[in-house]
Short mmCIF file of C-alpha atoms in Angstrom, two decimals:
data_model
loop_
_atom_site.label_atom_id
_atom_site.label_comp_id
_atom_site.label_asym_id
_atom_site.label_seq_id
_atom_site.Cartn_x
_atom_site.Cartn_y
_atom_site.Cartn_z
CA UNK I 269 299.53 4.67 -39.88
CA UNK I 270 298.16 7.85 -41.18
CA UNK I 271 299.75 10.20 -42.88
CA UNK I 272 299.34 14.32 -43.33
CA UNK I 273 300.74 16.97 -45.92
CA UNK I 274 304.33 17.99 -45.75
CA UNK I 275 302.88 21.70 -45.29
CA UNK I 276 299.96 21.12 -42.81
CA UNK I 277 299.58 23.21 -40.17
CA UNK I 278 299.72 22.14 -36.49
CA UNK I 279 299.46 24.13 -33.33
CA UNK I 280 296.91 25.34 -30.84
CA UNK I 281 295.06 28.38 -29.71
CA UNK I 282 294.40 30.89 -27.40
CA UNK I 283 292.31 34.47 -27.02
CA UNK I 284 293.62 36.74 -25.31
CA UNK I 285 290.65 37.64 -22.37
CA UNK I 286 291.42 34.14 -21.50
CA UNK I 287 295.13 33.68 -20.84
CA UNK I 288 296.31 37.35 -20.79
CA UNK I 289 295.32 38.36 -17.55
CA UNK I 290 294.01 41.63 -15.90
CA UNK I 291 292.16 43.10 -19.04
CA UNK I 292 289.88 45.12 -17.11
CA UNK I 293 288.88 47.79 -19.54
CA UNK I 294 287.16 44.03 -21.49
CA UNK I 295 283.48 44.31 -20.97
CA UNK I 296 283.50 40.90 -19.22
CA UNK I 297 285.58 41.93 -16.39
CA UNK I 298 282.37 44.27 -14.53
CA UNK I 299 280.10 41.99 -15.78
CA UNK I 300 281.86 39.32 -13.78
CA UNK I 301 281.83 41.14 -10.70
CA UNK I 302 278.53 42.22 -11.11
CA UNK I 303 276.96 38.94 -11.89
CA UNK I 304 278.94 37.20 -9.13
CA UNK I 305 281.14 35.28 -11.58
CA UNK I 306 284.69 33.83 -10.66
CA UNK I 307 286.63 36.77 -11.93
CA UNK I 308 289.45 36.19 -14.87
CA UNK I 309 291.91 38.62 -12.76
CA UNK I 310 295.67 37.51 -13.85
CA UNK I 311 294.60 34.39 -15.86
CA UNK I 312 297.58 32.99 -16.67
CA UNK I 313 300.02 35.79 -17.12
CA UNK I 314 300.52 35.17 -20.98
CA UNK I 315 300.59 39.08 -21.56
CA UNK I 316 304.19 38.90 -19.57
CA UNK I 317 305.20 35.68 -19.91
CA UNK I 318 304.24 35.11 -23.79
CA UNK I 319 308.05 34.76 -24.60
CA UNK I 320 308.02 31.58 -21.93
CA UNK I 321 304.91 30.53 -23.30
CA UNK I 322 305.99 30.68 -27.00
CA UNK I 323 309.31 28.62 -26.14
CA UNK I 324 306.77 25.90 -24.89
CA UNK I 325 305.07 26.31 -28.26
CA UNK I 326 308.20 25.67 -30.16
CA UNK I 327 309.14 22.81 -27.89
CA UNK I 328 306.23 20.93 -29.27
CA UNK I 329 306.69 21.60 -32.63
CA UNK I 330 303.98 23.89 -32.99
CA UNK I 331 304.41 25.47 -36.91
CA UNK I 332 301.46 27.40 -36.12
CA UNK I 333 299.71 29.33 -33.42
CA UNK I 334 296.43 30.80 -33.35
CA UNK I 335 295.95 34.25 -30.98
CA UNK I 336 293.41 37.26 -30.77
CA UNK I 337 294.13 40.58 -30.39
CA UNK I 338 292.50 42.29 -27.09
CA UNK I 339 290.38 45.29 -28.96
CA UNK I 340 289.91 47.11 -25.06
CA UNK I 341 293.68 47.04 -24.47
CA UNK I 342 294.40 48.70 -28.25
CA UNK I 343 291.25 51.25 -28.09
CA UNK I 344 290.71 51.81 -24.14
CA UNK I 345 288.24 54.83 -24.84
CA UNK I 346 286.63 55.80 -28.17
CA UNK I 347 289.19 56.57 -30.64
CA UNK I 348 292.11 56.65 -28.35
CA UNK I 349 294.42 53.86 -29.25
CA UNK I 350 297.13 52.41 -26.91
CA UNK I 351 300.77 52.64 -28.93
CA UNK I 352 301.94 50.51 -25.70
CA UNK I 353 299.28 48.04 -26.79
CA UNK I 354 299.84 47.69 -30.11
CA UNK I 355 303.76 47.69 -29.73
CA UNK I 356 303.19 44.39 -27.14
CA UNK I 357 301.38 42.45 -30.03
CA UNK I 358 303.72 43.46 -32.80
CA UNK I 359 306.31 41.74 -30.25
CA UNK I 360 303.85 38.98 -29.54
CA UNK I 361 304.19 38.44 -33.87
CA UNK I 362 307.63 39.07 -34.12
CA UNK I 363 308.14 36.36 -30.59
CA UNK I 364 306.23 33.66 -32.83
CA UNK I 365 307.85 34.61 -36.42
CA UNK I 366 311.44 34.23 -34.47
CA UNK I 367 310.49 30.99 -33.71
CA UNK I 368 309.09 29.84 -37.10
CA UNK I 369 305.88 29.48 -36.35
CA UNK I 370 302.85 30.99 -38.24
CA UNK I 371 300.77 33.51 -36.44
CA UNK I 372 296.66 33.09 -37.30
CA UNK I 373 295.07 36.57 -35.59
CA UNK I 374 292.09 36.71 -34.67
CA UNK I 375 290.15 40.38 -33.99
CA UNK I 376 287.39 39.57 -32.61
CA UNK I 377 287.22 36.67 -29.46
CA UNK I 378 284.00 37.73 -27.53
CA UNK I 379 285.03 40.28 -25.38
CA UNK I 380 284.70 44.08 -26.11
CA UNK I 381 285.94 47.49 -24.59
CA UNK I 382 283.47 48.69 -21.82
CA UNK I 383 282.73 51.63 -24.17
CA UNK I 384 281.69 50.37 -26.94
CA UNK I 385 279.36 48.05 -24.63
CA UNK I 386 278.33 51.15 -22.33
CA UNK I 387 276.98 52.60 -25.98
CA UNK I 388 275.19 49.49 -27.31
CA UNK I 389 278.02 47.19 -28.43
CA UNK I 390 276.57 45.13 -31.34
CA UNK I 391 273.05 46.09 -31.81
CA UNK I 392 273.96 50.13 -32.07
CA UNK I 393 274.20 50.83 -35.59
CA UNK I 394 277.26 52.12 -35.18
CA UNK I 395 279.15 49.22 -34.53
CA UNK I 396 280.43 48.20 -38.05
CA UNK I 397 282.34 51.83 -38.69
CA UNK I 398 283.60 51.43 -34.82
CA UNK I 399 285.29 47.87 -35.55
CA UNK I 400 286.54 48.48 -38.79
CA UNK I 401 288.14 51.89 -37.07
CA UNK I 402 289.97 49.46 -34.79
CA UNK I 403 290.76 46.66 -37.26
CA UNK I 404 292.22 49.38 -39.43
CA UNK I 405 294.41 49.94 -37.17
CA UNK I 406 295.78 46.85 -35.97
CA UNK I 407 295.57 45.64 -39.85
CA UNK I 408 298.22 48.32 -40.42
CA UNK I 409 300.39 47.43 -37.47
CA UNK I 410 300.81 44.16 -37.99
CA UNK I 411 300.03 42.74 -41.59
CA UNK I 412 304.05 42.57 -42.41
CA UNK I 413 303.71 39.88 -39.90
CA UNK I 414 300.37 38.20 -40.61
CA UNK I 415 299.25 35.92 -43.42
CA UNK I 416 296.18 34.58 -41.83
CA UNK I 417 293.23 36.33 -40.06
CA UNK I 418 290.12 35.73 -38.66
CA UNK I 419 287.93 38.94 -38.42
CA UNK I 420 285.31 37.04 -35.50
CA UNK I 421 284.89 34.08 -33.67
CA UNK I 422 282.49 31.61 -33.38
CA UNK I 423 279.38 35.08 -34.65
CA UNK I 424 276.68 32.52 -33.54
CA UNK I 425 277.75 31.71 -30.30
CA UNK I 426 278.37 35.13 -29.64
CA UNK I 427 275.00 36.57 -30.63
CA UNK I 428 273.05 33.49 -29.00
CA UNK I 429 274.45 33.63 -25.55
CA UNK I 430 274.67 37.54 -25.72
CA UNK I 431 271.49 38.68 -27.13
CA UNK I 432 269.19 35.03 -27.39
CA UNK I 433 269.48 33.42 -24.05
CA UNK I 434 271.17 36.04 -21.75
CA UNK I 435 273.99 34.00 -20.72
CA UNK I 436 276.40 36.42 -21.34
CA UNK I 437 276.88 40.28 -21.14
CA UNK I 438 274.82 42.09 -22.04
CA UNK I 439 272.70 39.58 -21.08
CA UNK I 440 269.87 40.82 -23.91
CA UNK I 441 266.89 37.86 -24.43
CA UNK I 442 265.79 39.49 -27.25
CA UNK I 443 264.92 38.05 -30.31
CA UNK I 444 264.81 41.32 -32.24
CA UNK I 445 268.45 41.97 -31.27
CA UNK I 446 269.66 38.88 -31.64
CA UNK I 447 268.79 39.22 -35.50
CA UNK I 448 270.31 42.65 -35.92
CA UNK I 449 273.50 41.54 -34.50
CA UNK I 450 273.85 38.74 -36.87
CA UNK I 451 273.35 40.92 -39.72
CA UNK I 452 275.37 43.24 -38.33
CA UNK I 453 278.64 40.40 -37.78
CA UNK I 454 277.56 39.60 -41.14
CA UNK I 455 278.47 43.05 -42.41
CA UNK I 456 281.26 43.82 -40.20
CA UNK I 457 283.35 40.29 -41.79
CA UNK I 458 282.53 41.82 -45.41
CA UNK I 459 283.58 45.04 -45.17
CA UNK I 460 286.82 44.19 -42.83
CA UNK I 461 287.56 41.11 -45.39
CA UNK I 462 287.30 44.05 -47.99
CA UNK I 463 289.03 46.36 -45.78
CA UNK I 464 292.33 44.11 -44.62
CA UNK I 465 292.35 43.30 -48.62
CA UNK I 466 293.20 46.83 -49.52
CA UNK I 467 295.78 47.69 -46.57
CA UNK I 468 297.63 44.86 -47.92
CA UNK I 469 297.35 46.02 -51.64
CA UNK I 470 298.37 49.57 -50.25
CA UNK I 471 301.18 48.23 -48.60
CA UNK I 472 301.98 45.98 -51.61
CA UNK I 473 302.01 42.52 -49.54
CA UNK I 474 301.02 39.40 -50.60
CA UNK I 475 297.42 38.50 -50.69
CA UNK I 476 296.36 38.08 -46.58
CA UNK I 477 293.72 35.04 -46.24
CA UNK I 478 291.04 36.26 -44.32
CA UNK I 479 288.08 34.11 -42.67
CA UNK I 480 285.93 33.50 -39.84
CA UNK I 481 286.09 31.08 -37.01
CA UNK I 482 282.49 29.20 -37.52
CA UNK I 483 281.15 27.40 -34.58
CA UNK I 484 279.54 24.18 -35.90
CA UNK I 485 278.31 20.84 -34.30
CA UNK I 486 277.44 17.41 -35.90
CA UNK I 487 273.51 18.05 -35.74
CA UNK I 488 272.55 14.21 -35.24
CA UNK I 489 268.87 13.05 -35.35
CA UNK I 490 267.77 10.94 -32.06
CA UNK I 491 265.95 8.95 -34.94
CA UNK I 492 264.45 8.82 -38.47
CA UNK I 493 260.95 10.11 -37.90
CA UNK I 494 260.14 12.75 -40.63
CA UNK I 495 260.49 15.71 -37.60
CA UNK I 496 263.86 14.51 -36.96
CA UNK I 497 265.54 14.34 -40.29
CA UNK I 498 263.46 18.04 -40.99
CA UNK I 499 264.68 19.75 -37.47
CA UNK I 500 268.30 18.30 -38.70
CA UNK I 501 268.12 19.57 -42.19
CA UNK I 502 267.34 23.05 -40.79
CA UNK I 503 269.48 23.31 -38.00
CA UNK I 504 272.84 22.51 -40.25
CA UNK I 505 271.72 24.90 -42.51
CA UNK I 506 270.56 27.83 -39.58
CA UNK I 507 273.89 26.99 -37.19
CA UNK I 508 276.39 25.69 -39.26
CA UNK I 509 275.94 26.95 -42.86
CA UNK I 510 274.38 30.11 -43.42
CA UNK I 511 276.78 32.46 -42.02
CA UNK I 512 279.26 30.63 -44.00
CA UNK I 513 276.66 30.64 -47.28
CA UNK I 514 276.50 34.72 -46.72
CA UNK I 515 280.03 35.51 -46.78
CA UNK I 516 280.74 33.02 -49.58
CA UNK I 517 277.82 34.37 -51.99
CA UNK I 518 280.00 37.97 -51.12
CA UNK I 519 283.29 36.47 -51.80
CA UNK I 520 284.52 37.40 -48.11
CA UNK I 521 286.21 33.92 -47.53
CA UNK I 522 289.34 32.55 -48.49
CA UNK I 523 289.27 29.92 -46.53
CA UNK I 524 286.84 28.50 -43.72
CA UNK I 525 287.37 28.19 -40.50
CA UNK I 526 286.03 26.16 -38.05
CA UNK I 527 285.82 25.36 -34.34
CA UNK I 528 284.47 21.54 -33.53
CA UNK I 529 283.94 20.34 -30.07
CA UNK I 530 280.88 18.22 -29.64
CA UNK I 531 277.18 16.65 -30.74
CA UNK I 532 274.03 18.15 -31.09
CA UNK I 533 270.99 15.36 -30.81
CA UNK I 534 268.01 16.38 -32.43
CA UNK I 535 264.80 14.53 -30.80
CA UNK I 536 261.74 16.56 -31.56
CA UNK I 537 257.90 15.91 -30.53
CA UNK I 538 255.86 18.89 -32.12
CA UNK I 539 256.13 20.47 -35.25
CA UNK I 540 255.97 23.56 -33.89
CA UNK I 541 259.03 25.85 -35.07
CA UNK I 542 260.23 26.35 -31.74
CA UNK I 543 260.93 22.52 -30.95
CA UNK I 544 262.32 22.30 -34.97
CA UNK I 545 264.69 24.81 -34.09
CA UNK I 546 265.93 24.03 -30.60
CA UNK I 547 264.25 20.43 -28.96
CA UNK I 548 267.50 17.99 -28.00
CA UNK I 549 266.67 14.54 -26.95
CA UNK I 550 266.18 14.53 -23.00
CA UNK I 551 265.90 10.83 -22.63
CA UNK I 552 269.56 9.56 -22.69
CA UNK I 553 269.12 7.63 -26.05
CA UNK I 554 272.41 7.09 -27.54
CA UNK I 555 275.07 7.98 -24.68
CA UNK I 556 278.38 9.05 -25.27
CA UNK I 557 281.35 9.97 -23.47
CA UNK I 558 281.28 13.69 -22.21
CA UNK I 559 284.10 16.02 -21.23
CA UNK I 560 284.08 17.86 -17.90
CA UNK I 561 281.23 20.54 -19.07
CA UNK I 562 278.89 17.50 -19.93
CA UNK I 563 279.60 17.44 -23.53
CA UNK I 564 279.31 14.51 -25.72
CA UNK I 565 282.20 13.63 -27.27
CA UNK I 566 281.70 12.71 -30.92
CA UNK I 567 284.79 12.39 -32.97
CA UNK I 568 283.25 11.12 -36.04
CA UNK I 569 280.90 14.07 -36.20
CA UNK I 570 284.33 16.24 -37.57
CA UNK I 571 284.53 14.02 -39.92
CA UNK I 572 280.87 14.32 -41.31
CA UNK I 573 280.70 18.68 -40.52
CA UNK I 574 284.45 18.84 -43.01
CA UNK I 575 282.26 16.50 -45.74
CA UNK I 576 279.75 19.22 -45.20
CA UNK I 577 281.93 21.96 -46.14
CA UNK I 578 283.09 20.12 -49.07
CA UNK I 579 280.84 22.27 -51.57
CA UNK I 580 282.55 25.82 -50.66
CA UNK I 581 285.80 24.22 -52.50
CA UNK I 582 287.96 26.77 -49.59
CA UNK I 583 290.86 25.37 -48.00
CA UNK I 584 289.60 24.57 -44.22
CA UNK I 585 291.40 24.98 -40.80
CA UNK I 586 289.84 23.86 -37.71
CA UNK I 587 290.62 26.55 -35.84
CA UNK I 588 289.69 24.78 -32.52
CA UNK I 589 289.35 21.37 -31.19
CA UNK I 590 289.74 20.33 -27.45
CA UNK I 591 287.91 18.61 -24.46
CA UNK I 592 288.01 19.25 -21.19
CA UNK I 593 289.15 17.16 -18.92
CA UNK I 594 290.95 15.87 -15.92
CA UNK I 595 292.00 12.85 -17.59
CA UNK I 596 294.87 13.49 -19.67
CA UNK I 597 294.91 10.00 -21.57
CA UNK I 598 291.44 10.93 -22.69
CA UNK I 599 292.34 14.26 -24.09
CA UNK I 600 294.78 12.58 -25.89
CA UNK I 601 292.17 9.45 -26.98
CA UNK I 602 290.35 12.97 -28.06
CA UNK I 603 292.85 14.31 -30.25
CA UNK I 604 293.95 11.47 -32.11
CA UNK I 605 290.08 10.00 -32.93
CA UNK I 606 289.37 13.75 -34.23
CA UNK I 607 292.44 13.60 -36.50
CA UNK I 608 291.41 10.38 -37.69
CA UNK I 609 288.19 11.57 -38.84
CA UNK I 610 290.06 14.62 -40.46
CA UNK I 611 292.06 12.33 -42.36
CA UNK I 612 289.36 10.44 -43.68
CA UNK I 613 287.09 13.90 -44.48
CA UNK I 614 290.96 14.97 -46.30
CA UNK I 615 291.02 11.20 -48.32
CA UNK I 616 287.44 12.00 -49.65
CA UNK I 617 288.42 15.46 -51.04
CA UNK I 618 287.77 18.34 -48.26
CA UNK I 619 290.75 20.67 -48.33
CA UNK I 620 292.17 20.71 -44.74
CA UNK I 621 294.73 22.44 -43.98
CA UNK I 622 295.75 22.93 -40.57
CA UNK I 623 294.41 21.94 -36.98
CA UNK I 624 294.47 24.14 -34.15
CA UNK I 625 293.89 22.25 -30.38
CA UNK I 626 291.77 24.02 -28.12
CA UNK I 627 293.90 25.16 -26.06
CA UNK I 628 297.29 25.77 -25.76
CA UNK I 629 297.16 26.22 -21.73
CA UNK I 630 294.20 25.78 -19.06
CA UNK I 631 292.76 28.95 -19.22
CA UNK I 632 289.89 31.00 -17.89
CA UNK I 633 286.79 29.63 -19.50
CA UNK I 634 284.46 32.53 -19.86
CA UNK I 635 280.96 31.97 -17.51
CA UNK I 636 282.53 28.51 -16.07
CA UNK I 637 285.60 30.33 -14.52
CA UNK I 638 288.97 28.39 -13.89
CA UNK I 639 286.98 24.60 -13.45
CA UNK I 640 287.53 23.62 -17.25
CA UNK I 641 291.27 22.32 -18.08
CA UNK I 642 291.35 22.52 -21.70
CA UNK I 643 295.10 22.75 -22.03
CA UNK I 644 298.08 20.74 -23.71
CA UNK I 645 300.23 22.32 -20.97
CA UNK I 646 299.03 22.55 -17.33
CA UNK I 647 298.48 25.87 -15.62
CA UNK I 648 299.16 26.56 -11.53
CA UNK I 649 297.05 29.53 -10.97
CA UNK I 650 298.75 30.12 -7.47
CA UNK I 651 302.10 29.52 -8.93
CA UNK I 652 301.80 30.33 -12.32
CA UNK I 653 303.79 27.08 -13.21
CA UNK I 654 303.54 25.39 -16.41
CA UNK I 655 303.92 21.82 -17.17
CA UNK I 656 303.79 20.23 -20.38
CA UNK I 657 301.31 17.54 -19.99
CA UNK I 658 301.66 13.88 -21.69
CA UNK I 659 298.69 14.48 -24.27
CA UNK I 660 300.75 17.45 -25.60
CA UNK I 661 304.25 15.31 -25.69
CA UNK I 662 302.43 12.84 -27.98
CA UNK I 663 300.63 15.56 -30.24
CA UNK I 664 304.33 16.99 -30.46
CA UNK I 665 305.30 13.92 -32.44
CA UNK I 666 302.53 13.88 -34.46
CA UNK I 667 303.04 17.83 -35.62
CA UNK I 668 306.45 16.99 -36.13
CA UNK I 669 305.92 13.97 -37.85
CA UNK I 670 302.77 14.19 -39.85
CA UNK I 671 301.99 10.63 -38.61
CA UNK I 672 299.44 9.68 -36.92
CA UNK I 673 299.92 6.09 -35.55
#
């Protein structure tokens, strides 16, 4: 039997793009019909049905929830802000506070107004004053409500599959922009960190605690060959630590925030910089278990990524966790080896402090469309039904609880 802090924080999360529905002023939505993508169109209806959705939450003795604010829906055009928007997620706060359970906002989940893309979105220089105009404004709307907040998620992902490898609108592949948009996130956390800091002084509220939500992987070498443990020493640092070294040496973190899913297996055959940085073993060696996307599933690399994070001495919230699958006893075989491995990270001094599953509800998973069923609670996209799946009744126990059997 395992057992967690009194005050931990259990729940799951969401972003809004996803689950919402029908935010078509989101640079995504033309880029999906352009590019021939399955389209998000309603999603799952949370923007009406959150109240449904948040009695579900409740139900399963959620304490904590994790959400992001749509920035197309609250600034549609260029300094033109949406008081109907903004009044919904005030609600959307005041829906979750009702029901005692702590909202964690985040500002910034991938998707931007078509504007701000249609003038050069992250690698226009005047991207930093444009978010912190918007998070400015939302700060002020809802920080009576908010304790927690995370200004972006997952920066690397974001710049990578925008900017590196085209994957994603605006489908860049260039190395040039790729590095001025990580600056540029870099920037944009400090100054908002600084910024939501001094609303809440204004105000005179308590303190907020402000992060990021940090993509990171257990970067595992295929074997000990002097490449392998070199590649792994510098991709840990490049994809997992140096944002997180940045914002710390600029005291723009008061706690970390993280989002764990799978493995990354280092097998590397030149020393050129190029297969340092990005060669993964091809061959098969070491096969795990993957999730319905084809990724390994590696619960004892949480474990090692928390021990990791040790040296920042910040309180740590995994701010995602999940798998995809359509076997719901594995999901929950996922969930309970990750918490394990949190517990023992927790028993050898890392800070932890809440866990957020990934996700609350099957949702619309950005390039792969509606295939991916991440969810604790089932969605019907025809009906718009949702049922509380198994995996979700047994995680219930364990937020209300603390145990972990």
């Amino acid at each position: 039997m395992i057992q967690f802090p009194k005050n931990f924080y259990w729940g799951a999360a969401t972003s809004s793009y996803q689950v919402e529905g029908n935010n078509a002023n989101a640079d995504w939505w033309p880029w999906e019909l352009q590019a021939g993508k399955e389209n998000s169109g309603p999603a799952c209806r949370h923007y009406e049905f959150y109240e449904q959705d948040f009695d579900l939450v409740k139900s399963l003795n959620h304490n904590a929830h994790r959400l992001s604010i749509e920035w197309s829906r609250i600034e549609p055009r260029e300094g033109e802000f949406s008081d109907e928007a903004i009044v919904h997620y005030i609600n959307v706060i005041k829906a979750l506070r009702r029901r005692g359970i702590e909202p964690m906002v985040t500002l910034h989940h991938f998707t931007n107004p078509i504007w701000f893309a249609a003038s050069g979105g992250w690698a226009d220089g005047r991207c930093v004053k444009r978010f912190l105009r918007y998070c400015d404004f939302v700060t002020r709307a809802l920080a009576r409500g908010v304790h927690f907040w995370f200004t972006i998620n997952e920066p690397t992902v974001y710049f990578s599959h925008a900017y590196l490898w085209g994957i994603w609108p605006p489908q860049a592949k260039s190395f040039l922009k790729t590095k001025a948009v990580y600056h540029r996130f870099n920037e944009t956390h400090i100054e908002a960190y600084r910024l939501i800091h001094n609303i809440y002084k204004e105000l005179e509220l308590a303190k907020p605690a402000v992060s990021i939500a940090q993509h990171v992987q257990a970067i595992v070498g295929c074997d000990q060959s002097l490449k392998n443990r070199l590649a792994v020493a510098m991709r840990k640092q490049l994809y997992n630590l140096a944002v997180l070294d940045h914002l710390k040496q600029h005291k723009a973190l008061d706690f970390i925030g993280i989002n764990y899913y799978s493995r990354h297996l280092v097998d590397v055959h030149s020393w050129w910089i190029g297969n340092l940085l990005m060669e993964t073993c091809k061959d098969n060696h070491h096969p795990l278990k993957k999730n319905f996307l084809g990724w390994d599933i590696y619960p004892e690399g949480l474990g090692r990524v928390l021990l990791d994070l040790k040296k920042y001495n910040l309180p740590v919230i995994i701010a995602e966790n999940g798998i995809c699958t359509t076997d719901d006893n594995q999901r929950w075989e996922y969930i309970q080896s990750h918490l394990k491995n949190v517990h023992m990270a927790m028993e050898q001094g890392v800070n932890v402090t809440g866990y957020l599953y990934w996700s609350l509800m099957d949702n619309f998973e950005w390039a792969h469309g509606f295939g991916p069923r991440f969810g604790l609670i089932d969605i019907n996209y025809d009906t718009q039904q949702r049922t509380i799946r198994e995996s979700a009744r047994k995680f219930a126990v364990v937020c209300q609880t603390g145990v972990l059997d």
